[in-house]
Tab-separated table of C-alpha atoms in Angstrom:
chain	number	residue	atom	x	y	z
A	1	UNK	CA	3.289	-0.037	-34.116
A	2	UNK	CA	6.601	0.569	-34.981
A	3	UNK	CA	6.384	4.309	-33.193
A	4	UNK	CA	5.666	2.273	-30.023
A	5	UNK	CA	8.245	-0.204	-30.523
A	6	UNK	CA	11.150	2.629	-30.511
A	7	UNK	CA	9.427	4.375	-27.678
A	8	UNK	CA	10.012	1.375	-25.693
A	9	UNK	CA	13.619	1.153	-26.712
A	10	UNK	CA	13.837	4.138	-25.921
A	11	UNK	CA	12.821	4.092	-22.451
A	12	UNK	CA	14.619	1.010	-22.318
A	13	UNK	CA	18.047	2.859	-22.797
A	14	UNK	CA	16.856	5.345	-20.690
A	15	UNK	CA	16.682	2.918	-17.309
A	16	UNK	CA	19.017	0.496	-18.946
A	17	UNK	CA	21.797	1.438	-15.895
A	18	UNK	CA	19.090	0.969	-13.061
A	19	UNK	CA	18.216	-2.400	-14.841
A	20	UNK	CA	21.449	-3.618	-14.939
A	21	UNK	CA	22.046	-2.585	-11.328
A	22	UNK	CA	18.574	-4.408	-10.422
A	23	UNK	CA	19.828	-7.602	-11.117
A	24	UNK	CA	22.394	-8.458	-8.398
A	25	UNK	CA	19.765	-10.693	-7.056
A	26	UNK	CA	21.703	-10.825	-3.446
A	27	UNK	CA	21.033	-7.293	-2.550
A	28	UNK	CA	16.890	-7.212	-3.843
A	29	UNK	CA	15.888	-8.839	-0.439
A	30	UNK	CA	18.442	-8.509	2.459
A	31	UNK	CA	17.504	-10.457	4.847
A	32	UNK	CA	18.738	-9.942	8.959
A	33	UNK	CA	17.487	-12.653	11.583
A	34	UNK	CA	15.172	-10.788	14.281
A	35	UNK	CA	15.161	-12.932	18.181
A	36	UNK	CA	12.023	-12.005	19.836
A	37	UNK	CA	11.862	-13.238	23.570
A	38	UNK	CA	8.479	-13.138	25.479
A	39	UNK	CA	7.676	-14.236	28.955
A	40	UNK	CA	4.845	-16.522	27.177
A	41	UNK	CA	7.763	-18.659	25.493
A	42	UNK	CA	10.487	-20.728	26.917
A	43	UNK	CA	12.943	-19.808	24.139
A	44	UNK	CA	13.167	-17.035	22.097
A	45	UNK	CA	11.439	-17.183	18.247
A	46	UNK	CA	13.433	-15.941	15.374
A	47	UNK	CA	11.763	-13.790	12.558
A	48	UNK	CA	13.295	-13.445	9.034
A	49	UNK	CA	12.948	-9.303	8.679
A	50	UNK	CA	13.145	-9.103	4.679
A	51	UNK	CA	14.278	-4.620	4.192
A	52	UNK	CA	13.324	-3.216	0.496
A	53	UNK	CA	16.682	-2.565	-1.323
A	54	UNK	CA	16.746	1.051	-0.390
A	55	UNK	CA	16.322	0.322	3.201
A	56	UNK	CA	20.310	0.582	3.746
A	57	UNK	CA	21.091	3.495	1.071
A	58	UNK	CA	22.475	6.740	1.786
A	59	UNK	CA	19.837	8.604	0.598
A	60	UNK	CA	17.037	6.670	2.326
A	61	UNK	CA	18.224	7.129	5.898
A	62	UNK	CA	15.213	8.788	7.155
A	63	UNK	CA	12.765	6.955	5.331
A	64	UNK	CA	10.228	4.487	7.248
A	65	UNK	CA	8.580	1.480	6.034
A	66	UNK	CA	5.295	-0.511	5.897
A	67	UNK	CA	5.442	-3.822	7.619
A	68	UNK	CA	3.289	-6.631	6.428
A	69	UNK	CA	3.746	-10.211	8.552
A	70	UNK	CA	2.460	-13.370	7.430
A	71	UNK	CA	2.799	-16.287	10.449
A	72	UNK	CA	3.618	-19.096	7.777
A	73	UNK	CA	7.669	-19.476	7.267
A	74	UNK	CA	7.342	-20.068	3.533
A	75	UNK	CA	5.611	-17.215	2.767
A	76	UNK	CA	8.588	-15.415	2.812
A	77	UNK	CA	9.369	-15.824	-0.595
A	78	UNK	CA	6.626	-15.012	-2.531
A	79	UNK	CA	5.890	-12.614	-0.406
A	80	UNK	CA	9.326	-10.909	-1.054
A	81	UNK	CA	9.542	-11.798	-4.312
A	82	UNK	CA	5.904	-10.035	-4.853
A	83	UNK	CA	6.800	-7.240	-3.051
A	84	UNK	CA	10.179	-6.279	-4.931
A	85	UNK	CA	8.625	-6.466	-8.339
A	86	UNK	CA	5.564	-4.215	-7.566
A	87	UNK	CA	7.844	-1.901	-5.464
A	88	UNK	CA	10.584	-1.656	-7.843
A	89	UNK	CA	9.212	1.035	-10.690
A	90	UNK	CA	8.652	3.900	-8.279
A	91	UNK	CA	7.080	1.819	-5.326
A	92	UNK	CA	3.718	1.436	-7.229
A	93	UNK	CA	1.673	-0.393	-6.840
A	94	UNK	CA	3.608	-1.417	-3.782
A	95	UNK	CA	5.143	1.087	-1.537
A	96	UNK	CA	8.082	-0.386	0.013
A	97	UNK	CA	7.344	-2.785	3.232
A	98	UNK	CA	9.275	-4.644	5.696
A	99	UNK	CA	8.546	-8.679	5.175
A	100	UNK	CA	8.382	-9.875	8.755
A	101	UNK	CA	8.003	-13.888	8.616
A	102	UNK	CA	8.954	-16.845	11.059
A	103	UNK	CA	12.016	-18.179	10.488
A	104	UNK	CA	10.373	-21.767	11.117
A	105	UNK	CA	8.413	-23.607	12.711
A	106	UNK	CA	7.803	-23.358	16.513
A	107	UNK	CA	6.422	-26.086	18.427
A	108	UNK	CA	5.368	-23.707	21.664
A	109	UNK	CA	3.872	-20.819	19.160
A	110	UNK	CA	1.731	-23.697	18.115
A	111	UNK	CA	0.631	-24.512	21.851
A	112	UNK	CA	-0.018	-21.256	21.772
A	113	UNK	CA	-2.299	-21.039	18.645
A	114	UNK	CA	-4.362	-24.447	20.003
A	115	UNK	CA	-5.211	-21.884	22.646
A	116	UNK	CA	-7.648	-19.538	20.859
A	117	UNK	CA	-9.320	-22.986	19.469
A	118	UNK	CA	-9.929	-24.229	23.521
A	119	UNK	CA	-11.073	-20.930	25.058
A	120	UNK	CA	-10.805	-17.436	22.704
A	121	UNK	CA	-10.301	-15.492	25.780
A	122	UNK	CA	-7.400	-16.371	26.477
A	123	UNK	CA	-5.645	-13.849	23.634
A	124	UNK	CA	-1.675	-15.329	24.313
A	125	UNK	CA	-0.968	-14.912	20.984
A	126	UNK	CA	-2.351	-11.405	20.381
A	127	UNK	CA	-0.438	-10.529	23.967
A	128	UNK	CA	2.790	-11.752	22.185
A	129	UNK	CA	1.909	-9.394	19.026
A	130	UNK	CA	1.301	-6.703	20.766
A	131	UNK	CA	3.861	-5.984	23.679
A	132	UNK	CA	6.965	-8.513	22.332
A	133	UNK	CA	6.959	-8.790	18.162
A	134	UNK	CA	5.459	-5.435	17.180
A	135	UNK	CA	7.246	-3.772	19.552
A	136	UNK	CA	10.623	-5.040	18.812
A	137	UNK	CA	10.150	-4.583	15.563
A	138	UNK	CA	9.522	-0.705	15.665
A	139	UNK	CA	12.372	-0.442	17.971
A	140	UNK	CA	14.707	-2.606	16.102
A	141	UNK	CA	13.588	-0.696	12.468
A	142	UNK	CA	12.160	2.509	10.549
A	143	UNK	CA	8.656	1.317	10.809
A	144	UNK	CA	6.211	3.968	9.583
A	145	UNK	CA	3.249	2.650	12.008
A	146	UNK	CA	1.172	0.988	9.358
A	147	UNK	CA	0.807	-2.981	9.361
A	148	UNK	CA	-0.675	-5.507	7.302
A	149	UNK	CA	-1.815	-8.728	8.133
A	150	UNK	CA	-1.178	-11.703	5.687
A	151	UNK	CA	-2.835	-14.903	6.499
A	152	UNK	CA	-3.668	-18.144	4.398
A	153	UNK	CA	-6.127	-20.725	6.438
A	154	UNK	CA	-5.361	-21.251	10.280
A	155	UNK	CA	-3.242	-18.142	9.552
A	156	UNK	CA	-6.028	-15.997	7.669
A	157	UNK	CA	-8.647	-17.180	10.864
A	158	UNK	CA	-5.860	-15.750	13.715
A	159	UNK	CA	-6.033	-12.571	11.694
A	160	UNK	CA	-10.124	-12.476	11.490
A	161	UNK	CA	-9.648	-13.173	15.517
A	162	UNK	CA	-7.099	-10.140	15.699
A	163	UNK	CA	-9.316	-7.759	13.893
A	164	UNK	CA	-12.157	-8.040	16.167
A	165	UNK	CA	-10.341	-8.732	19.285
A	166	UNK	CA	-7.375	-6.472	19.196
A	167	UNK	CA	-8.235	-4.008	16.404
A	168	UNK	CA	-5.190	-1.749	16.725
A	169	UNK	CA	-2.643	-4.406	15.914
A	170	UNK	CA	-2.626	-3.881	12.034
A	171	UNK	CA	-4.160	-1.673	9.866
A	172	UNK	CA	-5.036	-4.043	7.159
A	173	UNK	CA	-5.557	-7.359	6.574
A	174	UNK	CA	-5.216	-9.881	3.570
A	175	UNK	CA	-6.957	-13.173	4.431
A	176	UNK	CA	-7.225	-16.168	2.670
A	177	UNK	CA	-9.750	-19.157	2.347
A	178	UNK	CA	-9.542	-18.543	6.516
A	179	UNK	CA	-10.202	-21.767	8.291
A	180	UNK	CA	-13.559	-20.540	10.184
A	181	UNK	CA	-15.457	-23.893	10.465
A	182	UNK	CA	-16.758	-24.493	14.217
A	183	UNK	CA	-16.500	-21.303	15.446
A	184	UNK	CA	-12.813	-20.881	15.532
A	185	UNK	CA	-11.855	-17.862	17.827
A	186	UNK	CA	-15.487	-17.166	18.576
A	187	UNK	CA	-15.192	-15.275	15.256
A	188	UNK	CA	-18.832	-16.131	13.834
A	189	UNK	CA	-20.763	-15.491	17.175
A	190	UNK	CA	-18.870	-12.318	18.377
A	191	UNK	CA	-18.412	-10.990	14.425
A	192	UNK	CA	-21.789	-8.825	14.716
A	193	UNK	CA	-20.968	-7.236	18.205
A	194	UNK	CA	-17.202	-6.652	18.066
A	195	UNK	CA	-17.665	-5.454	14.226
A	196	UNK	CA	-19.808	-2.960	15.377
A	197	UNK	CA	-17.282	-2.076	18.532
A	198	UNK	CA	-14.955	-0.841	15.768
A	199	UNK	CA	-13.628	3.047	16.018
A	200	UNK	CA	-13.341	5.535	13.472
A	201	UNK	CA	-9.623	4.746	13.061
A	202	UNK	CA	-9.937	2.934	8.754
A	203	UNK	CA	-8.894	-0.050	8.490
A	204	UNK	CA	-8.946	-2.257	5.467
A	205	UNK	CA	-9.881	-6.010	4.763
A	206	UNK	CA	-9.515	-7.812	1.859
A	207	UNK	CA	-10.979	-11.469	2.362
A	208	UNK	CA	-11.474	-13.929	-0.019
A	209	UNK	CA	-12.284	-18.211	-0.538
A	210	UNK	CA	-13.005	-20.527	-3.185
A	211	UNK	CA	-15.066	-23.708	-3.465
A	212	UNK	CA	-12.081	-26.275	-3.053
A	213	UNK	CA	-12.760	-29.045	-1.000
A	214	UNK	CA	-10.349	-28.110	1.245
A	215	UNK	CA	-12.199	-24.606	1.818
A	216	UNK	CA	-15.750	-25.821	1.370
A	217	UNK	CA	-16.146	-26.834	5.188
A	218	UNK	CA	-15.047	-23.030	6.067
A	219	UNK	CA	-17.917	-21.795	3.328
A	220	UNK	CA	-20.664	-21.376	5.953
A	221	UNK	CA	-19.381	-19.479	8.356
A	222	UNK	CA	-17.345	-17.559	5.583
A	223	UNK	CA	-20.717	-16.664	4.509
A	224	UNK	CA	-21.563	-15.896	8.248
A	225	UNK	CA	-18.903	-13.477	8.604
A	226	UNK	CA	-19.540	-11.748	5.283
A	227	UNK	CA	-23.436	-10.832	6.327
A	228	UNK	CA	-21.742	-9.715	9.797
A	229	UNK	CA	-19.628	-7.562	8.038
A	230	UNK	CA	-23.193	-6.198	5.575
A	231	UNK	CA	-24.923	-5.501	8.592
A	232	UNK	CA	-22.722	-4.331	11.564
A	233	UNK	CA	-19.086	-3.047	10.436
A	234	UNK	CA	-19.042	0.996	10.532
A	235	UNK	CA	-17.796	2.701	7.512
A	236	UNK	CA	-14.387	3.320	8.533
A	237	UNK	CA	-13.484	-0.559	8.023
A	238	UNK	CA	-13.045	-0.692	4.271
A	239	UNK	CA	-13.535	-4.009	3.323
A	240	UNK	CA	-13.786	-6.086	0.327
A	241	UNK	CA	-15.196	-10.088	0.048
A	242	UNK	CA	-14.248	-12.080	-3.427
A	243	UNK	CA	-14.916	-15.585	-4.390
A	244	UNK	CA	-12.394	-16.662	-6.386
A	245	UNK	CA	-13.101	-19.906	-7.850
A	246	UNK	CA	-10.847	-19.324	-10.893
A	247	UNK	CA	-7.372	-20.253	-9.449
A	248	UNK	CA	-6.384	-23.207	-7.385
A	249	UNK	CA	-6.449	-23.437	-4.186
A	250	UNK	CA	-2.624	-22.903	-3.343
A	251	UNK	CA	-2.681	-19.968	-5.675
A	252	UNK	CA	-5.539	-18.532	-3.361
A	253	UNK	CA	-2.829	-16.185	-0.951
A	254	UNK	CA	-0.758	-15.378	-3.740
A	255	UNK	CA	-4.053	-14.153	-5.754
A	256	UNK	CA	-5.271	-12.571	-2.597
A	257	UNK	CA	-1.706	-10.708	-1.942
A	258	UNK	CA	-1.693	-8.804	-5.374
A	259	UNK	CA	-5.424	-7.883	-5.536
A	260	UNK	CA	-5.382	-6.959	-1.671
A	261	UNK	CA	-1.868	-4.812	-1.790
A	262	UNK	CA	-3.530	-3.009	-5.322
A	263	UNK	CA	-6.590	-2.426	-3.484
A	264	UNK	CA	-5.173	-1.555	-0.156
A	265	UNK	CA	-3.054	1.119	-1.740
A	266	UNK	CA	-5.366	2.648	-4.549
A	267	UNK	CA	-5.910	5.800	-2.570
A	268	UNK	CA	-2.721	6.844	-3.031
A	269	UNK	CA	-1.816	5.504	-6.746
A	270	UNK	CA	-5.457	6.072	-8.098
A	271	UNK	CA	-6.567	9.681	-8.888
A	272	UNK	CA	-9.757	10.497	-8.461
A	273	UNK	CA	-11.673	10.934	-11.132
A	274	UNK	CA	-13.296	14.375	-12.328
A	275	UNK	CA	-16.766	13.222	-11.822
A	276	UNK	CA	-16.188	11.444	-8.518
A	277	UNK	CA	-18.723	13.007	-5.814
A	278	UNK	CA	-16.008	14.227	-3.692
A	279	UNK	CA	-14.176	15.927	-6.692
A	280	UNK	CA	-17.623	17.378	-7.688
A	281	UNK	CA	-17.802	19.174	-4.530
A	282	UNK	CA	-14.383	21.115	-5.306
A	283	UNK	CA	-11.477	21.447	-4.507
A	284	UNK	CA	-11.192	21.370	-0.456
A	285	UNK	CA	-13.482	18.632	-0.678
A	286	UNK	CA	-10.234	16.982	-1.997
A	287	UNK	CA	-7.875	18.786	0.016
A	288	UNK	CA	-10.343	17.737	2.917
A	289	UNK	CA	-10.393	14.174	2.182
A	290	UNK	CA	-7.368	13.210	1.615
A	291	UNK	CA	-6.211	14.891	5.172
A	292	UNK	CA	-8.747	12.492	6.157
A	293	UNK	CA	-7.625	9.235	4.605
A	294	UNK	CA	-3.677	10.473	5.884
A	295	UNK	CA	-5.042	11.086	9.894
A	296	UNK	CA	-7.358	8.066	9.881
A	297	UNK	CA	-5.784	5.931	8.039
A	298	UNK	CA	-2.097	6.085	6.781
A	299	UNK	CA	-0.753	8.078	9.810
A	300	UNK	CA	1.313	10.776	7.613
A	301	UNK	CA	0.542	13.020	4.738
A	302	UNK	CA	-0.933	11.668	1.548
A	303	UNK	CA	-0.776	13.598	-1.585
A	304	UNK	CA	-3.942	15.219	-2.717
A	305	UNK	CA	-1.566	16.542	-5.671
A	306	UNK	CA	-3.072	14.154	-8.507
A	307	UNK	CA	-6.630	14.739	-7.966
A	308	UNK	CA	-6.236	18.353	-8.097
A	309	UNK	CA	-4.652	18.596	-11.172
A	310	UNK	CA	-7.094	16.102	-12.355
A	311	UNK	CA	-10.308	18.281	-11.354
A	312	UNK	CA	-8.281	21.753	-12.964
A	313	UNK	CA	-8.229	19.873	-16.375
A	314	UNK	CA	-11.286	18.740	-16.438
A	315	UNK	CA	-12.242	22.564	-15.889
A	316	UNK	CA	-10.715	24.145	-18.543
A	317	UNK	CA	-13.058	24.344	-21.676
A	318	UNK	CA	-16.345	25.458	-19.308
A	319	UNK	CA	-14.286	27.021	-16.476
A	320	UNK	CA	-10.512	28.492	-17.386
A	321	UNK	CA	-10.750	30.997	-14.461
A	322	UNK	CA	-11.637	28.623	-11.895
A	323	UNK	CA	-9.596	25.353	-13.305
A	324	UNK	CA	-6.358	28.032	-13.035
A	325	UNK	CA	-7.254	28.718	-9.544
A	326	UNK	CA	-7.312	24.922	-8.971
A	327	UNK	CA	-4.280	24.945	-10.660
A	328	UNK	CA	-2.547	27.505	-8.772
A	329	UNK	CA	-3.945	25.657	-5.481
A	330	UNK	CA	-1.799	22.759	-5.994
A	331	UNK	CA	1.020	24.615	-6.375
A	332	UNK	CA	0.488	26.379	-2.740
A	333	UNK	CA	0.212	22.956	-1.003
A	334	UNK	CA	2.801	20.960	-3.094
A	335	UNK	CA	5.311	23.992	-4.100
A	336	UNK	CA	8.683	21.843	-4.484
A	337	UNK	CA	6.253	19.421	-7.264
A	338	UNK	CA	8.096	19.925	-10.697
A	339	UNK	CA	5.308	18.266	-12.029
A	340	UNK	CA	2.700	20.684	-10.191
A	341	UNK	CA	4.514	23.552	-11.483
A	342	UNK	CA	4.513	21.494	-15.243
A	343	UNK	CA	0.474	21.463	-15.269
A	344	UNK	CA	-0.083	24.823	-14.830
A	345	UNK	CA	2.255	26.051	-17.258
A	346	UNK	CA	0.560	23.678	-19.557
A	347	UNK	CA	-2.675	25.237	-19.116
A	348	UNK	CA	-1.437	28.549	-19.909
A	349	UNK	CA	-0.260	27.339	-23.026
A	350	UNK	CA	-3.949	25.614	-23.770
A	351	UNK	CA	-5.391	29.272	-23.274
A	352	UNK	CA	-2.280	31.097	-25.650
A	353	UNK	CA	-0.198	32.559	-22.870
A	354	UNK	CA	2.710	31.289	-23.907
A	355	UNK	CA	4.980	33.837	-22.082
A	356	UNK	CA	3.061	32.050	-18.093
A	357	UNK	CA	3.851	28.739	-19.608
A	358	UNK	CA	7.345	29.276	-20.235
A	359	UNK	CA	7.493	31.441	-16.678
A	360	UNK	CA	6.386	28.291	-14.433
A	361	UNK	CA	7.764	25.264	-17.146
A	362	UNK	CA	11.136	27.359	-16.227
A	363	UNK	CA	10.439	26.478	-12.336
A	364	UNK	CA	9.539	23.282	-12.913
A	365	UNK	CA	13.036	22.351	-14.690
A	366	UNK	CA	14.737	24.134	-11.708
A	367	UNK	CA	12.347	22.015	-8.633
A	368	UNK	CA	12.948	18.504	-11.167
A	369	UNK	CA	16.843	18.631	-10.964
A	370	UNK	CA	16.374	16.410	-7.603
A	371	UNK	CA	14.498	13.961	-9.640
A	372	UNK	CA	16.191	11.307	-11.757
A	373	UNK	CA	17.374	12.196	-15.181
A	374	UNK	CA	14.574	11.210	-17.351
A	375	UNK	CA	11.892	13.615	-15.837
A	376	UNK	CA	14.475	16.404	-16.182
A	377	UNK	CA	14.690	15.642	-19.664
A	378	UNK	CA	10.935	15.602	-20.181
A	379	UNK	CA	10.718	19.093	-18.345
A	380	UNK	CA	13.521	20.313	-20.497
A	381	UNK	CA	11.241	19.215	-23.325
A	382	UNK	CA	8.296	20.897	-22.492
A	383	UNK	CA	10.333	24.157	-21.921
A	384	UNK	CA	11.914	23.768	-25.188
A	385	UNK	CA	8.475	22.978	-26.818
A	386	UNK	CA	6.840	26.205	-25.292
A	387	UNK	CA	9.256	28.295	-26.339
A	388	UNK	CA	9.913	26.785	-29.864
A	389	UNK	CA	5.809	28.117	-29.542
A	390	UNK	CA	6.769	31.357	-29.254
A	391	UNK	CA	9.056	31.529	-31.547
A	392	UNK	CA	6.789	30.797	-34.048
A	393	UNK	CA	4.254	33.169	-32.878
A	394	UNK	CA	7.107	36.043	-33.205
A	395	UNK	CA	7.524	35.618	-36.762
């Protein structure tokens, strides 16, 4: 206990500066003021655009962002507030986003919404996502082409209504106790067809209720959509259905927002494991899958790096030969990785060549001098480690 205790203090001291930076409260969330005018609207609507803290730093000029928009005003804090704690420690399990919200309410958006109730043809609303807000938005900012729906009740229905009538609006969607009681949107009666109209372009969906009175008149066609979704979505809409029954029912987006975000992102912060059938069938089965999951979903590279490295150690009592190979694989597709470099020099110390591990530890201190100061320190360690090994073995 207490050997945890001053390992914590430790690494306390150690981020102590970026803490104490952290906690000018006024420059967590800028927010700027976004005017969108449409030809559907009489005046224009203003958006609250919340950037991630780095958004405006030097060394984060050519970075682009995730956007996730949520159509109720007032989810703009928690939302932000959600997103900078998660995002904070390395962008896991949140990789920084752009919070697009409505600034307030708007009487003619509403007009708008009654639409879809009256006759779901008429698709206003989506027209206005599509060719006005989205747009503007990855004009206006570094938008990395990968959106995610938010939506709590009348909200989570609209984005239900998006998914099977304009599919390539967002990529994912986190939906709420959504408000699908008499067929709004034609989404129960059209779910099984326009499900199965889907393309081969992922998409993810994380949809969830409870049994509060206010949601219990939604509960039958909730359950509608969920057997649409067992029966007639293809596999490339990942999708997920919870009944949470736990929390109250204003709790339910908030809930919905960190389960959904975790979920939504656990490809890239979630190895896989060892055993996993796609690690079983080696290593370009890895390689090959995640080029799949960054083409069909993502829309730019995701790192395969982890579950390599994961697959080479669990290789290396039955198989050293072929878990080094693995090993050395990595390193060809991720060669600036300090930490790539770090594993295979570890594994040549596990089999007694001490003289490799000290070779590649050496290039991993040299590739970690771009990263902050405590993983140099830890690759200075292991150096020092191996070669305090040799040492010994010399005398």
């Amino acid at each position: 206990m207490i050997k945890i205790i001053i390992t914590n203090l430790a690494l306390m001291i150690t981020l102590l500066p970026a803490l104490v930076q952290a906690t000018n409260i006024k420059e967590l969330n800028p927010i700027q003021s976004l005017k969108i005018e449409s030809k559907y609207f009489k005046e224009p609507i203003d958006y609250n655009i919340t950037l991630p803290k780095s958004y405006n730093e030097a060394n984060s000029k050519d970075k682009k962002y995730f956007v996730i928009f949520d159509l109720h005003p007032r989810s703009q804090p928690y939302l932000s507030g959600l997103h900078d704690w998660l995002s904070h420690n390395g962008e896991w399990p949140w990789l920084e986003t752009i919070v697009v919200t409505p600034a307030d309410y708007n009487p003619e958006f509403a007009k708008v919404f009654e639409q879809i109730v009256s006759d779901p043809t008429k698709q206003t609303m989506l027209d206005f996502f599509e060719f006005d807000l989205l747009t503007k938005l990855d004009k206006t900012y570094r938008t990395n082409g990968f959106r995610i729906y938010s939506g709590f009740m009348g909200n989570g229905a609209l984005g239900l209504f998006a998914l099977l009538n304009r599919p390539n609006l967002f990529n994912a969607y986190i939906i709420s106790s959504p408000s699908l009681a008499n067929d709004f949107g034609a989404i129960s009666s059209d779910a099984n067809k326009k499900l199965a109209q889907l393309d081969d372009k992922m998409r993810f969906l994380y949809l969830a209720t409870g049994n509060h009175q206010y949601e219990q008149g939604n509960l039958p066609a909730f359950e509608l959509f969920e057997k649409a979704l067992t029966t007639s979505s293809p596999k490339s809409l990942d999708w997920q259905v919870h009944r949470n029954n736990q929390n109250n029912y204003m709790s339910q987006p908030i809930v919905s927002t960190l389960n959904g975000i975790e979920a939504l992102f656990a490809d890239i912060h979630t190895n896989l494991a060892a055993e996993s059938e796609i690690s079983q069938n080696g290593a370009q089965a890895i390689i090959d899958y995640y080029a799949m999951v960054s083409e069909k979903k993502y829309g730019f590279d995701i790192s395969a790096e982890g579950s390599l490295k994961a697959l080479a150690k669990s290789l290396m009592k039955k198989d050293p030969k072929k878990a080094l190979s693995v090993y050395q694989k990595t390193i060809e597709l991720y060669p600036e990785s300090a930490y790539a470099l770090s594993s295979l020099a570890k594994a040549y110390a596990e089999l007694g060549d001490i003289d490799k591990a000290i070779k590649y530890q050496t290039q991993a201190v040299e590739k970690s001098k771009s990263m902050i100061e405590w993983h140099q320190n830890k690759h200075k360690q292991y150096l020092d480690e191996f070669r305090a090994q040799l040492n010994d073995l010399g005398e």
